[in-house]
JSON list of C-alpha atoms in Angstrom, two decimals:
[
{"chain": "A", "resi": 274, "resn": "UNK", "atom": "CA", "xyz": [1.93, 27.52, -1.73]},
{"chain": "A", "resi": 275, "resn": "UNK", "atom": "CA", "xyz": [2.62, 25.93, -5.36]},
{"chain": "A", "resi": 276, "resn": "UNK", "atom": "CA", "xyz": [4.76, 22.99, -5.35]},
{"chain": "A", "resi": 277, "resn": "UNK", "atom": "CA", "xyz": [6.44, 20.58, -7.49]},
{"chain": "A", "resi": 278, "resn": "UNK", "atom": "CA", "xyz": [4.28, 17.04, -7.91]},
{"chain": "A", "resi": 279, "resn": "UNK", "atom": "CA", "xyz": [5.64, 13.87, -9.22]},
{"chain": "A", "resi": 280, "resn": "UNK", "atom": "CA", "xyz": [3.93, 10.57, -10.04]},
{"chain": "A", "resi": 281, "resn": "UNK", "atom": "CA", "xyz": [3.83, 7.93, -9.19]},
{"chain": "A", "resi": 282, "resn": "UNK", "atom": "CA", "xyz": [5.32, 7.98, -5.51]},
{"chain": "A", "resi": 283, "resn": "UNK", "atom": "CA", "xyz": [6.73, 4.39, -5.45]},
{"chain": "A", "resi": 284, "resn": "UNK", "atom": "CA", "xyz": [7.91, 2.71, -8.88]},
{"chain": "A", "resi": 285, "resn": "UNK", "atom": "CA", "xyz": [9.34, -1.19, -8.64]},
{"chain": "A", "resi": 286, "resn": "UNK", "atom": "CA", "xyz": [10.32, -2.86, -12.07]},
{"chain": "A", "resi": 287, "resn": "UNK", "atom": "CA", "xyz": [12.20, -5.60, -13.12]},
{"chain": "A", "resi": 288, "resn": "UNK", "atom": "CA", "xyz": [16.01, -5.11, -14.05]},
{"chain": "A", "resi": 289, "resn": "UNK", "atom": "CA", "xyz": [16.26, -4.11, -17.95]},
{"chain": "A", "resi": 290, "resn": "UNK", "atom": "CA", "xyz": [12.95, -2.54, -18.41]},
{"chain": "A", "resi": 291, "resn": "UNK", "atom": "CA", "xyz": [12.06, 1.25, -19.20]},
{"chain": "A", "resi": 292, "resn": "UNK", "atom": "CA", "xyz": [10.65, 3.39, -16.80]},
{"chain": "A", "resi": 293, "resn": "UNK", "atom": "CA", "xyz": [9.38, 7.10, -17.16]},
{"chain": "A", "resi": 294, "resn": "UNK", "atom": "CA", "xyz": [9.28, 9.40, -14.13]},
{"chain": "A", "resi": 295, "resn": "UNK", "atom": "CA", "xyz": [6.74, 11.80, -14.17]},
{"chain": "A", "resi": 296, "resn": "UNK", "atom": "CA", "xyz": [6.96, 15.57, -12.53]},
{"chain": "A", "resi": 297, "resn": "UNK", "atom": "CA", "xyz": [4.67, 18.90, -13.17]},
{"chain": "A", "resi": 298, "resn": "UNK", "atom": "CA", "xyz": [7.00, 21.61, -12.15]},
{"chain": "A", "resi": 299, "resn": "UNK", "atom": "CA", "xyz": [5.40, 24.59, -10.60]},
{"chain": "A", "resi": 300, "resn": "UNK", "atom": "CA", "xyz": [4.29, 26.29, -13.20]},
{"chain": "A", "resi": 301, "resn": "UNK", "atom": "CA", "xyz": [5.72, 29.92, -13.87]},
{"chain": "A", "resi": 302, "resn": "UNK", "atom": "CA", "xyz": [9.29, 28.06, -13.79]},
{"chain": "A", "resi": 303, "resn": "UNK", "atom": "CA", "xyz": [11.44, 27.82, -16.57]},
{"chain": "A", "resi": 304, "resn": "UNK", "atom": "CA", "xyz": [14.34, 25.65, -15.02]},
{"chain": "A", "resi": 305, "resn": "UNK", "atom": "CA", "xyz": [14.14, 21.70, -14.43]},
{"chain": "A", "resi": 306, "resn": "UNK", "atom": "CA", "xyz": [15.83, 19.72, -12.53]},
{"chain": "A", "resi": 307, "resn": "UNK", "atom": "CA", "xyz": [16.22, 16.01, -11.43]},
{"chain": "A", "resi": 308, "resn": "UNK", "atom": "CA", "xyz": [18.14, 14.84, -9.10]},
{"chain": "A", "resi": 309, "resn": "UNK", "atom": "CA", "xyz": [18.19, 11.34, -7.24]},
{"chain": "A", "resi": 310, "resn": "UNK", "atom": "CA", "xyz": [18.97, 10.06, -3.68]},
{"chain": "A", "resi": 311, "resn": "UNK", "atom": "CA", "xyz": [20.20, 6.39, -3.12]},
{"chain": "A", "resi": 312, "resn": "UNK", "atom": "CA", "xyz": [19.61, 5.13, 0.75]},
{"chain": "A", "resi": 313, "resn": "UNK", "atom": "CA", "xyz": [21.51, 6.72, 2.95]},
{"chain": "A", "resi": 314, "resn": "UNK", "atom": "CA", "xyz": [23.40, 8.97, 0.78]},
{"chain": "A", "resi": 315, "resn": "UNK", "atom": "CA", "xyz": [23.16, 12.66, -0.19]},
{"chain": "A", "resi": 316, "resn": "UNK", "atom": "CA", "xyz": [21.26, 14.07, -2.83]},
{"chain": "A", "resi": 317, "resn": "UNK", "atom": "CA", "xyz": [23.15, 13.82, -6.43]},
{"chain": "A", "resi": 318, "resn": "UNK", "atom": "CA", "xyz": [22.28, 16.18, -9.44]},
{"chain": "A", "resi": 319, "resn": "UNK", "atom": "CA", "xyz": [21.40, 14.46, -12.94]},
{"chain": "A", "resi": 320, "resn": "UNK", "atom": "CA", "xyz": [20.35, 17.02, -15.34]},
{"chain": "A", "resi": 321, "resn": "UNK", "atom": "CA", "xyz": [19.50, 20.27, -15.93]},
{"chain": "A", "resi": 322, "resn": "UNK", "atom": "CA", "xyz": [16.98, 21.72, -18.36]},
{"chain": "A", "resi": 323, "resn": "UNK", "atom": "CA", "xyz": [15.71, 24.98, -19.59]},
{"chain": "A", "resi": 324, "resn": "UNK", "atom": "CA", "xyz": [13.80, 25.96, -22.56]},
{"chain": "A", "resi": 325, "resn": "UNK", "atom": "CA", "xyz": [13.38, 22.71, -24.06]},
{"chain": "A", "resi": 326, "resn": "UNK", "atom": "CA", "xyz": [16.86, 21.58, -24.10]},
{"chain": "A", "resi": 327, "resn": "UNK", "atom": "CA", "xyz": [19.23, 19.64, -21.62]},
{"chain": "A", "resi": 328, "resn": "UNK", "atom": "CA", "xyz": [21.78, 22.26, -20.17]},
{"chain": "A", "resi": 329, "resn": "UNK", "atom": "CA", "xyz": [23.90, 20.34, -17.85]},
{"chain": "A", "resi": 330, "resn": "UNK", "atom": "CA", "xyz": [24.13, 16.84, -16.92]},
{"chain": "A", "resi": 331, "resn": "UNK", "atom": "CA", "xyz": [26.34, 14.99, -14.96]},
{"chain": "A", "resi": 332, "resn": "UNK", "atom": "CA", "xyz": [28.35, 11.18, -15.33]},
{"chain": "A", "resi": 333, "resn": "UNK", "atom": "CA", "xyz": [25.23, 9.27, -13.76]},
{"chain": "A", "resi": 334, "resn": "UNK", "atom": "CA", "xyz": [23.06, 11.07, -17.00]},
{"chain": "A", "resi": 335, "resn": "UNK", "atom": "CA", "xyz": [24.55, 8.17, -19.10]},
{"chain": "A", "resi": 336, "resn": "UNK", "atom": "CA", "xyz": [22.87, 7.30, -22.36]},
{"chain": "A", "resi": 337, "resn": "UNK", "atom": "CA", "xyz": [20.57, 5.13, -20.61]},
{"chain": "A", "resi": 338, "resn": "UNK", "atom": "CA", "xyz": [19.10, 8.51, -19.56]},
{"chain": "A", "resi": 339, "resn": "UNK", "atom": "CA", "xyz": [16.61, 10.99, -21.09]},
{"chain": "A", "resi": 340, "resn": "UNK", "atom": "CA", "xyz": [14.38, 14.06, -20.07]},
{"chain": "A", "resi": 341, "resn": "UNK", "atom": "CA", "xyz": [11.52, 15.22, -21.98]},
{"chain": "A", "resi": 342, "resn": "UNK", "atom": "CA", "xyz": [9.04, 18.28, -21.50]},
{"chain": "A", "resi": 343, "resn": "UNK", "atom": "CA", "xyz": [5.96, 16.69, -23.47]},
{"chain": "A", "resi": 344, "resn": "UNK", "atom": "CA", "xyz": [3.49, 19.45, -23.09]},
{"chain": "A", "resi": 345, "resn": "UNK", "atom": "CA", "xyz": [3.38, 22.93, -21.14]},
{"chain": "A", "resi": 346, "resn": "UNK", "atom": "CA", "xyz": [2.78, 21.16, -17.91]},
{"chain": "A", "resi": 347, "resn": "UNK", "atom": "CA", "xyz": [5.28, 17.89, -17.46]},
{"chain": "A", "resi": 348, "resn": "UNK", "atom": "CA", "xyz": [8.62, 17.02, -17.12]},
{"chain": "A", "resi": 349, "resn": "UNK", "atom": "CA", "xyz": [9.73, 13.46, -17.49]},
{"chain": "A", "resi": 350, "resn": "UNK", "atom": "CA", "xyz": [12.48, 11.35, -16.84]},
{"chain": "A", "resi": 351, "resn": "UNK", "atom": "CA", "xyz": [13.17, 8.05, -18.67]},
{"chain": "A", "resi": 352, "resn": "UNK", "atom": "CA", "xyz": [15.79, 4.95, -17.72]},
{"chain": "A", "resi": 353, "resn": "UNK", "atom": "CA", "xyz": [15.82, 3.02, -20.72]},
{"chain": "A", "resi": 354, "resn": "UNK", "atom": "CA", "xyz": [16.93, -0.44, -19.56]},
{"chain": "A", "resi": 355, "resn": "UNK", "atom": "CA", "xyz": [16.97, -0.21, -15.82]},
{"chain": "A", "resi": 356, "resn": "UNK", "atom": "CA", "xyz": [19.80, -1.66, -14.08]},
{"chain": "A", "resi": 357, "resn": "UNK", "atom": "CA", "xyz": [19.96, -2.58, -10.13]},
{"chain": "A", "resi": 358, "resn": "UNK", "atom": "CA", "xyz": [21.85, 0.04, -9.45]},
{"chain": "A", "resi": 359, "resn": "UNK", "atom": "CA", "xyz": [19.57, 3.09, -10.45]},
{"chain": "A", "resi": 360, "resn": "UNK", "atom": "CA", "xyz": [17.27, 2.17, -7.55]},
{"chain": "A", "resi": 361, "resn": "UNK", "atom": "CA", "xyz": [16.85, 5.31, -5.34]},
{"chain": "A", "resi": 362, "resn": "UNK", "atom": "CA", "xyz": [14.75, 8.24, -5.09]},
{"chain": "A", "resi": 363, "resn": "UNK", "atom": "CA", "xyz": [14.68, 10.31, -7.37]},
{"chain": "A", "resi": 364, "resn": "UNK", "atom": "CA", "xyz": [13.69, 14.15, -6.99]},
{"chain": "A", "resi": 365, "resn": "UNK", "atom": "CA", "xyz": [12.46, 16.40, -9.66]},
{"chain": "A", "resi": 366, "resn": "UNK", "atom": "CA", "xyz": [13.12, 20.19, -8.72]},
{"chain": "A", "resi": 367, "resn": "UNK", "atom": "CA", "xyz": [11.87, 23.54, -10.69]},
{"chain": "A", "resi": 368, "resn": "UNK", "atom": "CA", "xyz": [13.19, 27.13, -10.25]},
{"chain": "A", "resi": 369, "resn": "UNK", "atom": "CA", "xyz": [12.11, 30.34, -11.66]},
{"chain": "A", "resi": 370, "resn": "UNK", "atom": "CA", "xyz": [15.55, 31.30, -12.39]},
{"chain": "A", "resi": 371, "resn": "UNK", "atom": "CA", "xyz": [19.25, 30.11, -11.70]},
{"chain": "A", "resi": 372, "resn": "UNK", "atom": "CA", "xyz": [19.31, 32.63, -9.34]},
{"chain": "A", "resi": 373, "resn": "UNK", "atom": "CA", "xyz": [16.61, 31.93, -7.48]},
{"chain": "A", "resi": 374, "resn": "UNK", "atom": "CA", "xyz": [16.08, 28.81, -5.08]},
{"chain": "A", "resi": 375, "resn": "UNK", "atom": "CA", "xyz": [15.13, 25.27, -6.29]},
{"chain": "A", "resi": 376, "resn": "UNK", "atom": "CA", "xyz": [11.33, 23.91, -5.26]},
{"chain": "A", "resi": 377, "resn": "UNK", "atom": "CA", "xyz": [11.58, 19.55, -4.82]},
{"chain": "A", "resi": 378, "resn": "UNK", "atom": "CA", "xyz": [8.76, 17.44, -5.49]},
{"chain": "A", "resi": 379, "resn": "UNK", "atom": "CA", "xyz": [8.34, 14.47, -2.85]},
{"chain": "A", "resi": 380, "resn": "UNK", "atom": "CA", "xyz": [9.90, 11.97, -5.24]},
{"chain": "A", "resi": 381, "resn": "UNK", "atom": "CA", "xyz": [9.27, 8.59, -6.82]},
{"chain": "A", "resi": 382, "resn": "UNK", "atom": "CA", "xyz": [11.04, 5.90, -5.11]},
{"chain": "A", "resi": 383, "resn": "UNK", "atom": "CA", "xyz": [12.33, 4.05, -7.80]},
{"chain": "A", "resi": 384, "resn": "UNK", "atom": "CA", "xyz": [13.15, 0.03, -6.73]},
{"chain": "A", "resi": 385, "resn": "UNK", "atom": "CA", "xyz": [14.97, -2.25, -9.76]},
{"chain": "A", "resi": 386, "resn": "UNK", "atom": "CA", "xyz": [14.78, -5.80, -9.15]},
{"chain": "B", "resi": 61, "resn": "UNK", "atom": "CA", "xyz": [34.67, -2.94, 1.38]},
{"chain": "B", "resi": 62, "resn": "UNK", "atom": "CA", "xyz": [32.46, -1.00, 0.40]},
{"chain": "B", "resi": 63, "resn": "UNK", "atom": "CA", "xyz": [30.56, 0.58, 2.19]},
{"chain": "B", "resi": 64, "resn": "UNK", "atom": "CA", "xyz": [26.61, 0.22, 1.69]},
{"chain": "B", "resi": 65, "resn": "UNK", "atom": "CA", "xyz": [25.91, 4.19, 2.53]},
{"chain": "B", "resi": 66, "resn": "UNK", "atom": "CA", "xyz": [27.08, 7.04, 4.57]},
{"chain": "B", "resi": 67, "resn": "UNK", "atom": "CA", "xyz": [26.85, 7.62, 8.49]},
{"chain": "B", "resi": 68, "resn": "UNK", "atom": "CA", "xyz": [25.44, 10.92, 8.29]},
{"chain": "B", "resi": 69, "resn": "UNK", "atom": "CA", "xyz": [27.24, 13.24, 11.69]},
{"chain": "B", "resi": 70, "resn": "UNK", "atom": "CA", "xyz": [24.21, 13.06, 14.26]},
{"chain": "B", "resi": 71, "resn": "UNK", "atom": "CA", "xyz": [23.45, 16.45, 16.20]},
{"chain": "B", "resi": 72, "resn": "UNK", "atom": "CA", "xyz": [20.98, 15.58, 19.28]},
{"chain": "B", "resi": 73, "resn": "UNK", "atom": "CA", "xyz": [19.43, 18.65, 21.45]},
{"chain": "B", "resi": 74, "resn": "UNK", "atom": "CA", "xyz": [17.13, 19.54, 23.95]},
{"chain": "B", "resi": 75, "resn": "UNK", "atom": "CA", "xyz": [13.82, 21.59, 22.60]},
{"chain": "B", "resi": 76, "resn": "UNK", "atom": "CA", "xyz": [14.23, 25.12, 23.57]},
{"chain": "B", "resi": 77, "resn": "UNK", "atom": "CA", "xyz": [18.17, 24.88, 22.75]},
{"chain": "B", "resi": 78, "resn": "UNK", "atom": "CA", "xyz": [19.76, 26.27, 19.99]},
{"chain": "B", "resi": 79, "resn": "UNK", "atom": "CA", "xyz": [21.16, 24.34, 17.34]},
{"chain": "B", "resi": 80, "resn": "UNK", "atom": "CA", "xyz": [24.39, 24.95, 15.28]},
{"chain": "B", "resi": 81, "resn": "UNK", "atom": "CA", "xyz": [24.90, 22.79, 11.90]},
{"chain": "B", "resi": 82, "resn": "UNK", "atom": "CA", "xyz": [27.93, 23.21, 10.32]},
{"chain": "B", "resi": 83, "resn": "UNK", "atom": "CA", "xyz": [29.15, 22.51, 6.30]},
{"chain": "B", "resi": 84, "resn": "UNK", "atom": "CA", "xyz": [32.16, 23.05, 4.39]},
{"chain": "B", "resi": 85, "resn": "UNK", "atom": "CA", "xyz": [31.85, 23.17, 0.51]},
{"chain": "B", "resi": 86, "resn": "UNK", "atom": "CA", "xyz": [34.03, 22.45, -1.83]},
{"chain": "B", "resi": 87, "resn": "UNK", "atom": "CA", "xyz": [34.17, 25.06, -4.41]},
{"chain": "B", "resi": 88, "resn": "UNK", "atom": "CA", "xyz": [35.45, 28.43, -4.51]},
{"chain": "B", "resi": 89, "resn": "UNK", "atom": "CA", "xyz": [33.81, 29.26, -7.35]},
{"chain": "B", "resi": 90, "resn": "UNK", "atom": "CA", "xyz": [30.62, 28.75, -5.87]},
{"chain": "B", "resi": 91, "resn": "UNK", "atom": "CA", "xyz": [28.37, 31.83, -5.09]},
{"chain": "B", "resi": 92, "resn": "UNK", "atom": "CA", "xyz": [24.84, 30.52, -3.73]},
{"chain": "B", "resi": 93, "resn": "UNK", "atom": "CA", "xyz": [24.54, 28.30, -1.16]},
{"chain": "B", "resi": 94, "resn": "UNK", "atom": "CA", "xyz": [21.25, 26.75, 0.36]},
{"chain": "B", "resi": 95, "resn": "UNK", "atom": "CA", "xyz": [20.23, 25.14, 3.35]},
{"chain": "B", "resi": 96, "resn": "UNK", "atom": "CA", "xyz": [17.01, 22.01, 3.03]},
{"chain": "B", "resi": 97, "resn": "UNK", "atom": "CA", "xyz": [15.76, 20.08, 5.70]},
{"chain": "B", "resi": 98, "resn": "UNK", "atom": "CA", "xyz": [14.42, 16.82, 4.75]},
{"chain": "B", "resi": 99, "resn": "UNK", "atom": "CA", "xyz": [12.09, 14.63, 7.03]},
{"chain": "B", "resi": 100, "resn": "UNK", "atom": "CA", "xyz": [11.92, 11.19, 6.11]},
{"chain": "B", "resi": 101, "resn": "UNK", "atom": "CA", "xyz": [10.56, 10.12, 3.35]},
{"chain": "B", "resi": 102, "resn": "UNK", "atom": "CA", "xyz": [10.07, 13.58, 1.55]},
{"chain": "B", "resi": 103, "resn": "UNK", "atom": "CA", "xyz": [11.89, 15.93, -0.85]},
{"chain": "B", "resi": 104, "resn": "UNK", "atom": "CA", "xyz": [14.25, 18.75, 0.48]},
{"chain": "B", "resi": 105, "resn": "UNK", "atom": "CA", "xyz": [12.27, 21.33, 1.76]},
{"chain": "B", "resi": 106, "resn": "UNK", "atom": "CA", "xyz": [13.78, 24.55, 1.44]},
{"chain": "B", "resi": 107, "resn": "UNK", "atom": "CA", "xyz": [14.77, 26.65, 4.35]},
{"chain": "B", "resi": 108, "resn": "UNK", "atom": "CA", "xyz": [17.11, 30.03, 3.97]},
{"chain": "B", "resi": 109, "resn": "UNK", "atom": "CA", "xyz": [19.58, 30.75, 1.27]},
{"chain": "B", "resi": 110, "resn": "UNK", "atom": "CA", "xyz": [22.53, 33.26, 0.93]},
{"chain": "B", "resi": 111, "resn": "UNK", "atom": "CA", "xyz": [24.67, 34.54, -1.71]},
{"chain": "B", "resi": 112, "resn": "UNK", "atom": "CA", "xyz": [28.78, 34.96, -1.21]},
{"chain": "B", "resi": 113, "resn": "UNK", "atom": "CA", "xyz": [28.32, 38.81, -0.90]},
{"chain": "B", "resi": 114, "resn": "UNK", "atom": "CA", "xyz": [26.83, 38.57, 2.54]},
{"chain": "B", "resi": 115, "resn": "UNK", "atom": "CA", "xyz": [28.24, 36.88, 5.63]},
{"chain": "B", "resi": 116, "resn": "UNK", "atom": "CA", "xyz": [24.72, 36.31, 7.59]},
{"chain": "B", "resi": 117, "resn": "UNK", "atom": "CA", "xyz": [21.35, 36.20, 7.05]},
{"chain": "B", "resi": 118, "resn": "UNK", "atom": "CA", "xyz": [19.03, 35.99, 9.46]},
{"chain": "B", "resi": 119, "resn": "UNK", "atom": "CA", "xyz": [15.14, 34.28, 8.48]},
{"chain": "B", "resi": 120, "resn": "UNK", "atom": "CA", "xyz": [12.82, 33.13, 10.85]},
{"chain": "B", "resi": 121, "resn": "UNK", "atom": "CA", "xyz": [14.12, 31.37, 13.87]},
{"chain": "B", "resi": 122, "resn": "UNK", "atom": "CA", "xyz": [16.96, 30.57, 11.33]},
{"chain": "B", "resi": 123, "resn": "UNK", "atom": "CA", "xyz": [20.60, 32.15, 10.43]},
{"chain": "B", "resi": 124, "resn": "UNK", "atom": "CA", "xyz": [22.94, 31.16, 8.29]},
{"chain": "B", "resi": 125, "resn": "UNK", "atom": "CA", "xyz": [26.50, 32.24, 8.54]},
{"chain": "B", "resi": 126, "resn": "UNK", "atom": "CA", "xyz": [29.07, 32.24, 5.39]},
{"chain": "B", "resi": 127, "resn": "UNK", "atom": "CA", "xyz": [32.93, 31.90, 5.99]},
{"chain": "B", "resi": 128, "resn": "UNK", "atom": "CA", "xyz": [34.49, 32.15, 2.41]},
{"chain": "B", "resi": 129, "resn": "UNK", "atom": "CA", "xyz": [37.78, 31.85, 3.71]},
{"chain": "B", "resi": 130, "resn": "UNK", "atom": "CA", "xyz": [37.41, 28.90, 4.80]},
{"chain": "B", "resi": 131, "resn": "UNK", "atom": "CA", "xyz": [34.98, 27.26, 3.04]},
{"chain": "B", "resi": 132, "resn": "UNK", "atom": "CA", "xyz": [32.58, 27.20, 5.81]},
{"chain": "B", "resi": 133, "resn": "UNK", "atom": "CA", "xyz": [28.97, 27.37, 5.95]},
{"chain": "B", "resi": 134, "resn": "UNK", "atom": "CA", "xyz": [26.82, 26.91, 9.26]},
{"chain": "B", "resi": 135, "resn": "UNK", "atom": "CA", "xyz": [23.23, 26.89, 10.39]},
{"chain": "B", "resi": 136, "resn": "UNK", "atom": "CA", "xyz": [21.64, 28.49, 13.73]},
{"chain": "B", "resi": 137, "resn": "UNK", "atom": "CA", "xyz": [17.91, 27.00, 14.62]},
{"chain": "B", "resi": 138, "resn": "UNK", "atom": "CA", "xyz": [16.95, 28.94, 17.58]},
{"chain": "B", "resi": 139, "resn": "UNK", "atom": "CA", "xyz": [14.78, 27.63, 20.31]},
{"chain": "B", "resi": 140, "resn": "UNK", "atom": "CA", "xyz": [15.09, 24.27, 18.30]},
{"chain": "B", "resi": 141, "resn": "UNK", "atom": "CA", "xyz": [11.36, 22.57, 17.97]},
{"chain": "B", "resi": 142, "resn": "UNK", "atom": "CA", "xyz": [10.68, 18.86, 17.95]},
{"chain": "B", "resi": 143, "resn": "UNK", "atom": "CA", "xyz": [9.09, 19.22, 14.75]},
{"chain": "B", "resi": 144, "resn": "UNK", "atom": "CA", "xyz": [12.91, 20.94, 13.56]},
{"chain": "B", "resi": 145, "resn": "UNK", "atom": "CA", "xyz": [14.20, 17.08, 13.81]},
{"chain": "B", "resi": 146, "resn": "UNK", "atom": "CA", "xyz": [15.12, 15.89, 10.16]},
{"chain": "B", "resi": 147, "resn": "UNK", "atom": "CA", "xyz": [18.12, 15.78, 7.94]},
{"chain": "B", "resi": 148, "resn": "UNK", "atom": "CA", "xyz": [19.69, 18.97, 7.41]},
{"chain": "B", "resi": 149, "resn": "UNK", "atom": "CA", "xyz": [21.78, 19.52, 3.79]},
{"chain": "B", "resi": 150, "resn": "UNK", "atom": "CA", "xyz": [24.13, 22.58, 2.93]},
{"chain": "B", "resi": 151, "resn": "UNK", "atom": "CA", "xyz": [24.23, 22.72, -0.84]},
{"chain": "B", "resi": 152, "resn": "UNK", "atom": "CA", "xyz": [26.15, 24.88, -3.32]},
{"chain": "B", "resi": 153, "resn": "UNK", "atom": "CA", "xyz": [26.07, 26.47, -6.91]},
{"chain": "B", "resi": 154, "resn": "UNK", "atom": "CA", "xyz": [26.28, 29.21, -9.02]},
{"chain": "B", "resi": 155, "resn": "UNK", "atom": "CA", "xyz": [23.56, 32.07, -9.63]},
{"chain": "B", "resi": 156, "resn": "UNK", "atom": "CA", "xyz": [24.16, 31.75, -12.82]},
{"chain": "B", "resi": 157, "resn": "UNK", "atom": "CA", "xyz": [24.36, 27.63, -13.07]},
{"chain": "B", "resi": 158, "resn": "UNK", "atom": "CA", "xyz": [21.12, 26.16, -11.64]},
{"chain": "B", "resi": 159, "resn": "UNK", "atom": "CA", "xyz": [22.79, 23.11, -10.20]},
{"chain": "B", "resi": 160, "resn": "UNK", "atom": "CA", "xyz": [23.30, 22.47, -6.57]},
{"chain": "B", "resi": 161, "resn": "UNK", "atom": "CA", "xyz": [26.03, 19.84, -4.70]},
{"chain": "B", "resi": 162, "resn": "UNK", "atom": "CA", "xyz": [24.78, 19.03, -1.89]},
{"chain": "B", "resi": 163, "resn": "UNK", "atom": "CA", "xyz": [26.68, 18.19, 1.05]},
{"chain": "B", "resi": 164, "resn": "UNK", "atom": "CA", "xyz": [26.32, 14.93, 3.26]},
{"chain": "B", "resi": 165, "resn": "UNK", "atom": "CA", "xyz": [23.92, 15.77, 5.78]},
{"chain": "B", "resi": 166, "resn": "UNK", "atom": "CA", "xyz": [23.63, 16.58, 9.13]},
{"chain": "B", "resi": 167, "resn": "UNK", "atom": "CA", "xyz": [20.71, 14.50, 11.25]},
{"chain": "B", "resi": 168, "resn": "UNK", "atom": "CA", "xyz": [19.27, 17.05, 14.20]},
{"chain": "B", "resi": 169, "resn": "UNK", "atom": "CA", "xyz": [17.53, 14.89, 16.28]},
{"chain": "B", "resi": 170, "resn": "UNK", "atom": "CA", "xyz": [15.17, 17.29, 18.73]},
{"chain": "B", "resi": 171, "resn": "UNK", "atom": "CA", "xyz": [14.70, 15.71, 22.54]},
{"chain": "B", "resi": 172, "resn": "UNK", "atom": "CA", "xyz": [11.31, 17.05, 24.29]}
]
């Protein structure tokens, strides 16, 4: 069965530096997701994204926020200038349609220090 | 204070019981809603869906039940599995939206 991969599975970086979370969606999807997960708590949704644009994002998509689709194949996420509190995991999620159900990746555990 | 995370509601059962999970959503506007099980340390896997024109749907070993009037959404395992033991999420959207809230979480723990 296809699935959604992201890379790299664990991330750990110092408070106030960049980091870029990397997903390849399955691939005859046109809607992107991430979402994230902090310890204990249910799964939040960041951002959506369909045909190269952002098309909803929620409070935690601040400006230190930022999705990209680089080439056919990837699907990023960037946090500018981490800050302790964005450790967590955080999903990326593809869907043929908006109708149709979302496919996670395994996520990148994301740990600011 | 605050608190550090949630206690997520704890269902334990025998194996070969059946297992009721239950979920109440927020929005009426809301016309898809999705169960995921997530084991530890892995993404929500996706396990039977229905949309707010039905009131059951039946997949394998799994049914999901839809109460719109009150907000209510429930999942039946039947003859629950060890392997069924994870953290079970409701979540909600539009067809037309894309984006899912997800509940809280219900942890089934499976006894052999």
């Amino acid at each position: 069965e296809p699935e959604v991969t992201q890379t790299p599975s664990h991330q750990v970086t110092q408070m106030g530096q960049e980091v870029i979370l990397r997903c390849v969606p399955i691939s005859n999807h046109l809607y992107f997701y991430w979402y994230r997960q902090i310890l204990g708590q249910k799964v939040e949704f960041l951002v959506s994204f369909y045909n190269n644009e952002i098309s909803e994002k929620s409070e935690i998509f601040d400006d230190q926020f930022s999705v990209e689709r680089p080439d056919g194949s990837n699907f990023t996420l960037k946090i500018r200038s981490t800050k302790l509190e964005d450790s967590a995991m955080y999903f990326c999620a593809s869907s043929r349609d908006t109708d149709e159900k979302l496919f996670f990746g395994s996520g990148t555990q994301l740990s600011v220090l | 204070g605050e608190s550090v995370g949630l206690h997520l509601p704890t269902l334990s059962v025998q194996e070969g019981d059946n297992s009721i999970i239950n979920c109440a959503y927020s929005n009426s506007a809301s016309d898809y809603f999705i169960w995921y099980k997530q084991e530890s340390g892995k993404g929500p896997q996706f396990i039977i869906d229905i949309r707010s024109n039905m009131d059951k749907r039946q997949g394998q070993r799994v049914t999901v039940l839809l109460n719109k009037t009150v907000k209510h959404l429930s999942l039946q395992i039947a003859a629950t599995q060890p392997g069924d033991s994870a953290v079970y999420f409701c979540a909600e959207g539009r067809l037309q939206g894309g984006k899912l809230i997800f509940g809280q979480g219900t942890e089934l723990s499976v006894k052999p």
